Amino acid sequence: MSADKKNSEIEDKNMDQAEAITNKDATDDVESEEEKPLFNSGILASLFDKATKVGVKAKRDQSALNTEEIEKKARSNMSNPEGVTPPHQLRLAFLGGGSFGTAMSNLAARNGCDSTLWVRNKRTVKSLQRSRVNKKYLPGYTLDERLKYEHDLKAAVQDKDIIFVAVPSSAFRETLRNIRPYLTGQSIVSLTKGMEKDTFSLMSDIIEQELPEVNFGVMSGPNLAVEIMQNMPSASVIASDSEFLRHAVQSALHSVFFRIFASDDIKGVELGGALKNIYAIAMGMAASYNVGENTKAMLLTRALAEMSRFGVASGANPLTFLGLSGVGDLYATCSSELSRNYRIGNMLGKGMSLEAAIKKLGQTAEGVNTIQQVHEKAMKLGIYMPITHALHAVIYDDQAALGVALHLMESGFRSDVEFVMPHEYSNEALNAKITAGMPDK
Ligand SMILES: NC(=O)C1=CN([C@@H]2O[C@H](COP(=O)(O)OP(=O)(O)OC[C@H]3O[C@@H](n4cnc5c(N)ncnc54)[C@H](O)[C@@H]3O)[C@@H](O)[C@H]2O)C=CC1
Ligand SMILES: O=C(CO)COP(=O)(O)O
């Protein structure tokens, strides 16, 4: 049996179990409460010139937010004199029925886009159509009635303007290969935050390798899917060389609850999203030892130093790491138990094995693979990444977390921000020490 078929069958089983639980315990199920769609109109921004202006008529909802204020603000920001009909309805496909693909496709549908969520499992599509709830990945959240669901990949992607890819990095290349025959000019936007196993390819690398003719971008930022479903104000970054695509994505997803900022540093934005998963695991682990705020702040800030150092070595702009996709996402993921990577770290810190933690999580935690990729690449290129190496030693070389942490603390004198005052050690000297497995003294 192929791995894909096997996964699909496991998902069938999971979906059955999720439905059984939902049916059994309907009184506790938020899904059974009558929920109203937040918006009753489409996004008002025209595709290009009004893309960054909020133009959404918010409807009162039951969340903790002061929606009256937000509605007032939305009204005062309204920029489209023509009223509520979108001048151009973008046609979007979202590939991957996990928590993020679901949350983002829902956001687009709510904004009035023609939004289709592609899910590889036929039964999941039926369940979504029937219940409008993604019972496995986002239980309790009713999706917008305008969101469409599709199992057939060709039907999902043909005649679309933009295809958003939200499958795990392990399935990214295969997904692009599968859609290739149906591409007739659609743009691609990666929502995936990881690196391909063994090849160290980022998703933008894979797009360029597999679909060299395609106009593409990557989107990344502090976007915990559950918070997006709860209408917690959030923001993200679309990075692309194409101004057209940046504006189109802003136009499609921008709302009073979700702002999209633009960048042309594709590598920097993408690396922010991929690398922060490593440090979310480290922070989850640190939290299991009840560390204080000073320690968390130190870990987060030194993580940012590593991220920007690695970014520069990969051709990114270090300033990008000061933005939403860098420190923004690092902060969100390192402070929340909603982060699956944080939860993995926390379980490891409490003594669970990696296999058991992954099984218990039952969802994607990209950081587990990213640690290995970045550890190897940094060793090879002589990039000083002490936290990543330490975490790798704990997870993959079975070293004691406390001992490794103490070792890190004993490291020698370093500059705070190396782009302000360079470290006194040359890269070569550091490389020699790292390669020899020595701490930096
Ligand atoms: N969940 C979140 O809050 C956010 C997730 N992301 C990123 O989005 C990507 C996807 O993550 P989630 O949606 O959270 O994952 P998830 O664990 O919630 O779901 C993964 C989904 O991918 C599907 N999938 C797996 N292999 C597949 C294949 N070969 N073909 C088609 N579909 C396949 C699964 O069926 C499942 O529906 C990850 O790279 C993650 O880092 C980015 C921002 C936020
Ligand atoms: O990327 C995320 C939030 O921005 C989601 O993080 P996790 O994959 O750790 O859940």
PDB file of C-alpha atoms in Angstrom, residues 146-387:
ATOM      1  CA  ARG A 146     -19.359  30.496   1.212  1.00  0.00           C
ATOM      2  CA  LEU A 147     -16.222  28.360   1.567  1.00  0.00           C
ATOM      3  CA  LYS A 148     -16.139  25.517  -0.984  1.00  0.00           C
ATOM      4  CA  TYR A 149     -14.487  22.138  -0.519  1.00  0.00           C
ATOM      5  CA  GLU A 150     -12.890  19.987  -3.190  1.00  0.00           C
ATOM      6  CA  HIS A 151     -11.279  16.596  -3.321  1.00  0.00           C
ATOM      7  CA  ASP A 152     -10.409  16.642  -7.017  1.00  0.00           C
ATOM      8  CA  LEU A 153      -7.109  18.498  -7.440  1.00  0.00           C
ATOM      9  CA  LYS A 154      -7.749  19.540 -11.022  1.00  0.00           C
ATOM     10  CA  ALA A 155     -11.147  21.005 -10.187  1.00  0.00           C
ATOM     11  CA  ALA A 156      -9.620  22.787  -7.200  1.00  0.00           C
ATOM     12  CA  VAL A 157      -6.823  24.599  -9.030  1.00  0.00           C
ATOM     13  CA  GLN A 158      -8.046  25.173 -12.569  1.00  0.00           C
ATOM     14  CA  ASP A 159      -9.311  28.678 -13.394  1.00  0.00           C
ATOM     15  CA  LYS A 160      -7.993  30.103 -10.133  1.00  0.00           C
ATOM     16  CA  ASP A 161      -6.020  33.329  -9.775  1.00  0.00           C
ATOM     17  CA  ILE A 162      -3.869  32.226  -6.841  1.00  0.00           C
ATOM     18  CA  ILE A 163      -3.109  28.806  -5.385  1.00  0.00           C
ATOM     19  CA  PHE A 164      -2.069  28.877  -1.719  1.00  0.00           C
ATOM     20  CA  VAL A 165      -0.136  25.796  -0.642  1.00  0.00           C
ATOM     21  CA  ALA A 166      -0.567  24.851   3.031  1.00  0.00           C
ATOM     22  CA  VAL A 167       0.625  21.254   3.155  1.00  0.00           C
ATOM     23  CA  PRO A 168       3.552  20.228   5.416  1.00  0.00           C
ATOM     24  CA  SER A 169       7.009  20.748   3.892  1.00  0.00           C
ATOM     25  CA  SER A 170       7.359  16.982   3.488  1.00  0.00           C
ATOM     26  CA  ALA A 171       4.470  17.017   0.977  1.00  0.00           C
ATOM     27  CA  PHE A 172       5.239  20.329  -0.743  1.00  0.00           C
ATOM     28  CA  ARG A 173       7.247  19.087  -3.741  1.00  0.00           C
ATOM     29  CA  GLU A 174       4.835  16.247  -4.414  1.00  0.00           C
ATOM     30  CA  THR A 175       1.899  18.679  -4.280  1.00  0.00           C
ATOM     31  CA  LEU A 176       3.518  21.008  -6.816  1.00  0.00           C
ATOM     32  CA  ARG A 177       4.226  18.086  -9.130  1.00  0.00           C
ATOM     33  CA  ASN A 178       0.603  17.026  -8.851  1.00  0.00           C
ATOM     34  CA  ILE A 179      -0.778  20.447  -9.811  1.00  0.00           C
ATOM     35  CA  ARG A 180       1.719  21.094 -12.596  1.00  0.00           C
ATOM     36  CA  PRO A 181      -0.499  19.657 -15.395  1.00  0.00           C
ATOM     37  CA  TYR A 182      -3.332  22.002 -14.434  1.00  0.00           C
ATOM     38  CA  LEU A 183      -1.415  25.271 -14.327  1.00  0.00           C
ATOM     39  CA  THR A 184      -2.439  27.864 -16.884  1.00  0.00           C
ATOM     40  CA  GLY A 185      -1.077  31.064 -15.373  1.00  0.00           C
ATOM     41  CA  GLN A 186      -2.119  30.834 -11.724  1.00  0.00           C
ATOM     42  CA  SER A 187       0.244  32.334  -9.145  1.00  0.00           C
ATOM     43  CA  ILE A 188       1.461  30.213  -6.219  1.00  0.00           C
ATOM     44  CA  VAL A 189       1.808  31.345  -2.609  1.00  0.00           C
ATOM     45  CA  SER A 190       3.474  29.117  -0.024  1.00  0.00           C
ATOM     46  CA  LEU A 191       2.008  29.141   3.479  1.00  0.00           C
ATOM     47  CA  THR A 192       4.339  26.345   4.586  1.00  0.00           C
ATOM     48  CA  LYS A 193       6.977  27.044   7.233  1.00  0.00           C
ATOM     49  CA  GLY A 194       9.689  24.472   6.943  1.00  0.00           C
ATOM     50  CA  MET A 195      12.561  22.986   5.020  1.00  0.00           C
ATOM     51  CA  GLU A 196      12.585  19.926   2.850  1.00  0.00           C
ATOM     52  CA  LYS A 197      14.214  16.951   4.497  1.00  0.00           C
ATOM     53  CA  ASP A 198      17.743  16.217   3.246  1.00  0.00           C
ATOM     54  CA  THR A 199      17.770  18.808   0.440  1.00  0.00           C
ATOM     55  CA  PHE A 200      17.577  21.839   2.766  1.00  0.00           C
ATOM     56  CA  SER A 201      15.299  23.430   0.169  1.00  0.00           C
ATOM     57  CA  LEU A 202      12.970  26.176   1.291  1.00  0.00           C
ATOM     58  CA  MET A 203       9.524  26.164  -0.306  1.00  0.00           C
ATOM     59  CA  SER A 204      10.499  29.013  -2.638  1.00  0.00           C
ATOM     60  CA  ASP A 205      13.457  26.882  -3.824  1.00  0.00           C
ATOM     61  CA  ILE A 206      11.094  23.999  -4.515  1.00  0.00           C
ATOM     62  CA  ILE A 207       8.705  26.260  -6.452  1.00  0.00           C
ATOM     63  CA  GLU A 208      11.582  27.563  -8.551  1.00  0.00           C
ATOM     64  CA  GLN A 209      12.832  24.026  -9.181  1.00  0.00           C
ATOM     65  CA  GLU A 210       9.488  22.437  -9.987  1.00  0.00           C
ATOM     66  CA  LEU A 211       7.572  25.350 -11.561  1.00  0.00           C
ATOM     67  CA  PRO A 212      10.192  27.730 -12.956  1.00  0.00           C
ATOM     68  CA  GLU A 213       7.689  29.688 -15.047  1.00  0.00           C
ATOM     69  CA  VAL A 214       5.313  30.441 -12.215  1.00  0.00           C
ATOM     70  CA  ASN A 215       4.798  33.775 -10.483  1.00  0.00           C
ATOM     71  CA  PHE A 216       5.111  33.072  -6.754  1.00  0.00           C
ATOM     72  CA  GLY A 217       5.305  34.414  -3.237  1.00  0.00           C
ATOM     73  CA  VAL A 218       5.581  33.200   0.346  1.00  0.00           C
ATOM     74  CA  MET A 219       3.434  34.244   3.270  1.00  0.00           C
ATOM     75  CA  SER A 220       4.579  34.058   6.858  1.00  0.00           C
ATOM     76  CA  GLY A 221       3.948  35.746  10.182  1.00  0.00           C
ATOM     77  CA  PRO A 222       2.626  35.242  13.706  1.00  0.00           C
ATOM     78  CA  ASN A 223      -0.481  33.353  12.643  1.00  0.00           C
ATOM     79  CA  LEU A 224      -1.575  30.703  15.111  1.00  0.00           C
ATOM     80  CA  ALA A 225      -4.527  29.184  13.248  1.00  0.00           C
ATOM     81  CA  VAL A 226      -6.811  28.927  16.272  1.00  0.00           C
ATOM     82  CA  GLU A 227      -6.391  32.621  17.080  1.00  0.00           C
ATOM     83  CA  ILE A 228      -7.271  33.508  13.502  1.00  0.00           C
ATOM     84  CA  MET A 229     -10.457  31.462  13.845  1.00  0.00           C
ATOM     85  CA  GLN A 230     -11.202  33.381  17.053  1.00  0.00           C
ATOM     86  CA  ASN A 231     -10.943  36.713  15.203  1.00  0.00           C
ATOM     87  CA  MET A 232      -7.989  37.802  17.285  1.00  0.00           C
ATOM     88  CA  PRO A 233      -6.439  40.707  15.369  1.00  0.00           C
ATOM     89  CA  SER A 234      -3.418  39.332  13.535  1.00  0.00           C
ATOM     90  CA  ALA A 235      -1.005  40.233  10.780  1.00  0.00           C
ATOM     91  CA  SER A 236       1.172  38.481   8.264  1.00  0.00           C
ATOM     92  CA  VAL A 237       3.691  39.218   5.513  1.00  0.00           C
ATOM     93  CA  ILE A 238       3.465  38.449   1.821  1.00  0.00           C
ATOM     94  CA  ALA A 239       6.871  38.376   0.186  1.00  0.00           C
ATOM     95  CA  SER A 240       7.191  38.287  -3.556  1.00  0.00           C
ATOM     96  CA  ASP A 241       9.159  39.869  -6.358  1.00  0.00           C
ATOM     97  CA  SER A 242       5.839  40.532  -8.015  1.00  0.00           C
ATOM     98  CA  GLU A 243       4.099  43.705  -6.938  1.00  0.00           C
ATOM     99  CA  PHE A 244       0.959  42.413  -8.618  1.00  0.00           C
ATOM    100  CA  LEU A 245       0.941  39.297  -6.490  1.00  0.00           C
ATOM    101  CA  ARG A 246       1.689  41.179  -3.271  1.00  0.00           C
ATOM    102  CA  HIS A 247      -1.256  43.467  -3.866  1.00  0.00           C
ATOM    103  CA  ALA A 248      -3.542  40.644  -4.904  1.00  0.00           C
ATOM    104  CA  VAL A 249      -2.785  38.718  -1.695  1.00  0.00           C
ATOM    105  CA  GLN A 250      -3.273  41.835   0.395  1.00  0.00           C
ATOM    106  CA  SER A 251      -6.556  42.457  -1.348  1.00  0.00           C
ATOM    107  CA  ALA A 252      -7.728  38.885  -0.856  1.00  0.00           C
ATOM    108  CA  LEU A 253      -6.877  38.378   2.795  1.00  0.00           C
ATOM    109  CA  HIS A 254      -6.815  41.837   4.319  1.00  0.00           C
ATOM    110  CA  SER A 255      -9.607  42.559   6.780  1.00  0.00           C
ATOM    111  CA  VAL A 256     -10.208  44.416  10.024  1.00  0.00           C
ATOM    112  CA  PHE A 257      -9.014  41.312  11.843  1.00  0.00           C
ATOM    113  CA  PHE A 258      -6.090  40.440   9.596  1.00  0.00           C
ATOM    114  CA  ARG A 259      -3.526  42.824   8.132  1.00  0.00           C
ATOM    115  CA  ILE A 260      -1.106  41.828   5.430  1.00  0.00           C
ATOM    116  CA  PHE A 261       2.192  43.636   5.116  1.00  0.00           C
ATOM    117  CA  ALA A 262       4.433  43.384   2.068  1.00  0.00           C
ATOM    118  CA  SER A 263       8.079  42.494   1.551  1.00  0.00           C
ATOM    119  CA  ASP A 264      10.370  41.632  -1.337  1.00  0.00           C
ATOM    120  CA  ASP A 265      12.786  39.613   0.845  1.00  0.00           C
ATOM    121  CA  ILE A 266      11.450  36.145   0.052  1.00  0.00           C
ATOM    122  CA  LYS A 267      14.299  34.265   1.743  1.00  0.00           C
ATOM    123  CA  GLY A 268      14.185  36.400   4.881  1.00  0.00           C
ATOM    124  CA  VAL A 269      10.432  36.048   5.337  1.00  0.00           C
ATOM    125  CA  GLU A 270      10.528  32.340   4.672  1.00  0.00           C
ATOM    126  CA  LEU A 271      13.496  31.700   6.968  1.00  0.00           C
ATOM    127  CA  GLY A 272      11.783  33.592   9.790  1.00  0.00           C
ATOM    128  CA  GLY A 273       8.848  31.181   9.600  1.00  0.00           C
ATOM    129  CA  ALA A 274      11.015  28.080   9.337  1.00  0.00           C
ATOM    130  CA  LEU A 275      13.700  28.884  11.901  1.00  0.00           C
ATOM    131  CA  LYS A 276      11.445  30.121  14.688  1.00  0.00           C
ATOM    132  CA  ASN A 277      10.064  26.572  15.016  1.00  0.00           C
ATOM    133  CA  ILE A 278      13.460  25.437  16.340  1.00  0.00           C
ATOM    134  CA  TYR A 279      13.356  28.014  19.112  1.00  0.00           C
ATOM    135  CA  ALA A 280       9.713  27.336  19.921  1.00  0.00           C
ATOM    136  CA  ILE A 281      10.794  23.775  20.724  1.00  0.00           C
ATOM    137  CA  ALA A 282      13.649  25.148  22.858  1.00  0.00           C
ATOM    138  CA  MET A 283      11.263  27.525  24.648  1.00  0.00           C
ATOM    139  CA  GLY A 284       8.703  24.788  25.278  1.00  0.00           C
ATOM    140  CA  MET A 285      11.483  22.715  26.775  1.00  0.00           C
ATOM    141  CA  ALA A 286      12.734  25.630  28.895  1.00  0.00           C
ATOM    142  CA  ALA A 287       9.186  26.224  30.156  1.00  0.00           C
ATOM    143  CA  SER A 288       9.047  22.667  31.443  1.00  0.00           C
ATOM    144  CA  TYR A 289      11.857  23.673  33.827  1.00  0.00           C
ATOM    145  CA  ASN A 290       9.810  26.684  35.006  1.00  0.00           C
ATOM    146  CA  VAL A 291      12.416  29.192  33.905  1.00  0.00           C
ATOM    147  CA  GLY A 292      11.786  32.888  34.618  1.00  0.00           C
ATOM    148  CA  GLU A 293      11.105  35.785  32.274  1.00  0.00           C
ATOM    149  CA  ASN A 294      14.786  36.809  32.153  1.00  0.00           C
ATOM    150  CA  THR A 295      15.694  33.400  30.864  1.00  0.00           C
ATOM    151  CA  LYS A 296      12.892  33.422  28.306  1.00  0.00           C
ATOM    152  CA  ALA A 297      13.932  36.887  27.118  1.00  0.00           C
ATOM    153  CA  MET A 298      17.553  35.764  26.787  1.00  0.00           C
ATOM    154  CA  LEU A 299      16.558  32.676  24.838  1.00  0.00           C
ATOM    155  CA  LEU A 300      14.259  34.602  22.536  1.00  0.00           C
ATOM    156  CA  THR A 301      16.795  37.338  21.835  1.00  0.00           C
ATOM    157  CA  ARG A 302      19.708  35.007  21.239  1.00  0.00           C
ATOM    158  CA  ALA A 303      17.404  32.966  19.008  1.00  0.00           C
ATOM    159  CA  LEU A 304      16.782  36.098  16.975  1.00  0.00           C
ATOM    160  CA  ALA A 305      20.552  36.631  16.725  1.00  0.00           C
ATOM    161  CA  GLU A 306      20.952  33.084  15.379  1.00  0.00           C
ATOM    162  CA  MET A 307      18.095  33.509  12.951  1.00  0.00           C
ATOM    163  CA  SER A 308      19.445  36.711  11.447  1.00  0.00           C
ATOM    164  CA  ARG A 309      22.974  35.288  11.311  1.00  0.00           C
ATOM    165  CA  PHE A 310      21.720  32.245   9.454  1.00  0.00           C
ATOM    166  CA  GLY A 311      19.557  34.489   7.280  1.00  0.00           C
ATOM    167  CA  VAL A 312      22.505  36.616   6.207  1.00  0.00           C
ATOM    168  CA  ALA A 313      24.484  33.498   5.321  1.00  0.00           C
ATOM    169  CA  SER A 314      21.531  32.430   3.147  1.00  0.00           C
ATOM    170  CA  GLY A 315      21.240  35.749   1.317  1.00  0.00           C
ATOM    171  CA  ALA A 316      18.445  37.313   3.397  1.00  0.00           C
ATOM    172  CA  ASN A 317      18.314  40.867   4.716  1.00  0.00           C
ATOM    173  CA  PRO A 318      18.931  40.806   8.502  1.00  0.00           C
ATOM    174  CA  LEU A 319      16.442  43.644   9.005  1.00  0.00           C
ATOM    175  CA  THR A 320      13.647  41.352   7.821  1.00  0.00           C
ATOM    176  CA  PHE A 321      14.041  39.448  11.103  1.00  0.00           C
ATOM    177  CA  LEU A 322      12.905  42.569  12.952  1.00  0.00           C
ATOM    178  CA  GLY A 323       9.544  42.304  11.183  1.00  0.00           C
ATOM    179  CA  LEU A 324       6.412  40.247  11.692  1.00  0.00           C
ATOM    180  CA  SER A 325       7.802  37.163   9.993  1.00  0.00           C
ATOM    181  CA  GLY A 326      10.915  37.299  12.194  1.00  0.00           C
ATOM    182  CA  VAL A 327      10.638  38.504  15.766  1.00  0.00           C
ATOM    183  CA  GLY A 328       6.820  38.638  15.448  1.00  0.00           C
ATOM    184  CA  ASP A 329       6.416  34.964  14.689  1.00  0.00           C
ATOM    185  CA  LEU A 330       9.252  34.027  17.046  1.00  0.00           C
ATOM    186  CA  TYR A 331       7.441  35.749  19.900  1.00  0.00           C
ATOM    187  CA  ALA A 332       4.030  34.234  19.115  1.00  0.00           C
ATOM    188  CA  THR A 333       5.317  30.714  18.704  1.00  0.00           C
ATOM    189  CA  CYS A 334       7.644  30.859  21.700  1.00  0.00           C
ATOM    190  CA  SER A 335       4.917  32.113  24.038  1.00  0.00           C
ATOM    191  CA  SER A 336       1.917  29.990  23.222  1.00  0.00           C
ATOM    192  CA  GLU A 337       0.826  26.474  23.952  1.00  0.00           C
ATOM    193  CA  LEU A 338      -1.188  26.762  20.751  1.00  0.00           C
ATOM    194  CA  SER A 339       2.119  26.277  18.962  1.00  0.00           C
ATOM    195  CA  ARG A 340       2.637  22.627  18.157  1.00  0.00           C
ATOM    196  CA  ASN A 341       6.418  23.098  18.167  1.00  0.00           C
ATOM    197  CA  TYR A 342       6.279  24.637  21.633  1.00  0.00           C
ATOM    198  CA  ARG A 343       4.168  21.703  22.798  1.00  0.00           C
ATOM    199  CA  ILE A 344       6.673  19.191  21.390  1.00  0.00           C
ATOM    200  CA  GLY A 345       9.477  20.930  23.309  1.00  0.00           C
ATOM    201  CA  ASN A 346       7.378  20.963  26.453  1.00  0.00           C
ATOM    202  CA  MET A 347       6.648  17.248  26.209  1.00  0.00           C
ATOM    203  CA  LEU A 348      10.344  16.491  25.584  1.00  0.00           C
ATOM    204  CA  GLY A 349      11.291  18.613  28.587  1.00  0.00           C
ATOM    205  CA  LYS A 350       8.923  16.576  30.708  1.00  0.00           C
ATOM    206  CA  GLY A 351      10.732  13.415  29.727  1.00  0.00           C
ATOM    207  CA  MET A 352       8.673  12.087  26.847  1.00  0.00           C
ATOM    208  CA  SER A 353      10.508  10.528  23.915  1.00  0.00           C
ATOM    209  CA  LEU A 354      10.452  12.342  20.577  1.00  0.00           C
ATOM    210  CA  GLU A 355       8.408   9.551  18.965  1.00  0.00           C
ATOM    211  CA  ALA A 356       5.847   9.616  21.768  1.00  0.00           C
ATOM    212  CA  ALA A 357       5.587  13.422  21.653  1.00  0.00           C
ATOM    213  CA  ILE A 358       5.039  13.451  17.878  1.00  0.00           C
ATOM    214  CA  LYS A 359       2.401  10.746  18.209  1.00  0.00           C
ATOM    215  CA  LYS A 360       0.632  12.555  21.008  1.00  0.00           C
ATOM    216  CA  LEU A 361       0.628  15.825  19.055  1.00  0.00           C
ATOM    217  CA  GLY A 362      -0.892  14.200  15.952  1.00  0.00           C
ATOM    218  CA  GLN A 363      -0.281  17.357  13.890  1.00  0.00           C
ATOM    219  CA  THR A 364       2.546  18.963  11.982  1.00  0.00           C
ATOM    220  CA  ALA A 365       5.540  20.257  13.957  1.00  0.00           C
ATOM    221  CA  GLU A 366       7.986  21.402  11.300  1.00  0.00           C
ATOM    222  CA  GLY A 367      10.718  22.254  13.823  1.00  0.00           C
ATOM    223  CA  VAL A 368      11.557  18.602  14.469  1.00  0.00           C
ATOM    224  CA  ASN A 369      12.960  18.283  10.952  1.00  0.00           C
ATOM    225  CA  THR A 370      14.205  21.882  10.729  1.00  0.00           C
ATOM    226  CA  ILE A 371      16.563  21.375  13.705  1.00  0.00           C
ATOM    227  CA  GLN A 372      18.335  18.604  11.831  1.00  0.00           C
ATOM    228  CA  GLN A 373      18.514  20.526   8.583  1.00  0.00           C
ATOM    229  CA  VAL A 374      19.819  23.719  10.141  1.00  0.00           C
ATOM    230  CA  HIS A 375      22.228  21.916  12.471  1.00  0.00           C
ATOM    231  CA  GLU A 376      23.816  20.130   9.518  1.00  0.00           C
ATOM    232  CA  LYS A 377      23.900  23.144   7.254  1.00  0.00           C
ATOM    233  CA  ALA A 378      25.334  25.404   9.968  1.00  0.00           C
ATOM    234  CA  MET A 379      28.060  22.874  10.761  1.00  0.00           C
ATOM    235  CA  LYS A 380      28.910  22.608   7.097  1.00  0.00           C
ATOM    236  CA  LEU A 381      29.031  26.339   6.480  1.00  0.00           C
ATOM    237  CA  GLY A 382      30.513  27.314   9.842  1.00  0.00           C
ATOM    238  CA  ILE A 383      27.562  29.423  10.943  1.00  0.00           C
ATOM    239  CA  TYR A 384      27.553  29.883  14.708  1.00  0.00           C
ATOM    240  CA  MET A 385      24.191  28.484  15.914  1.00  0.00           C
ATOM    241  CA  PRO A 386      24.784  27.427  19.540  1.00  0.00           C
ATOM    242  CA  ILE A 387      21.106  27.052  20.540  1.00  0.00           C
TER     243      ILE A 387
END
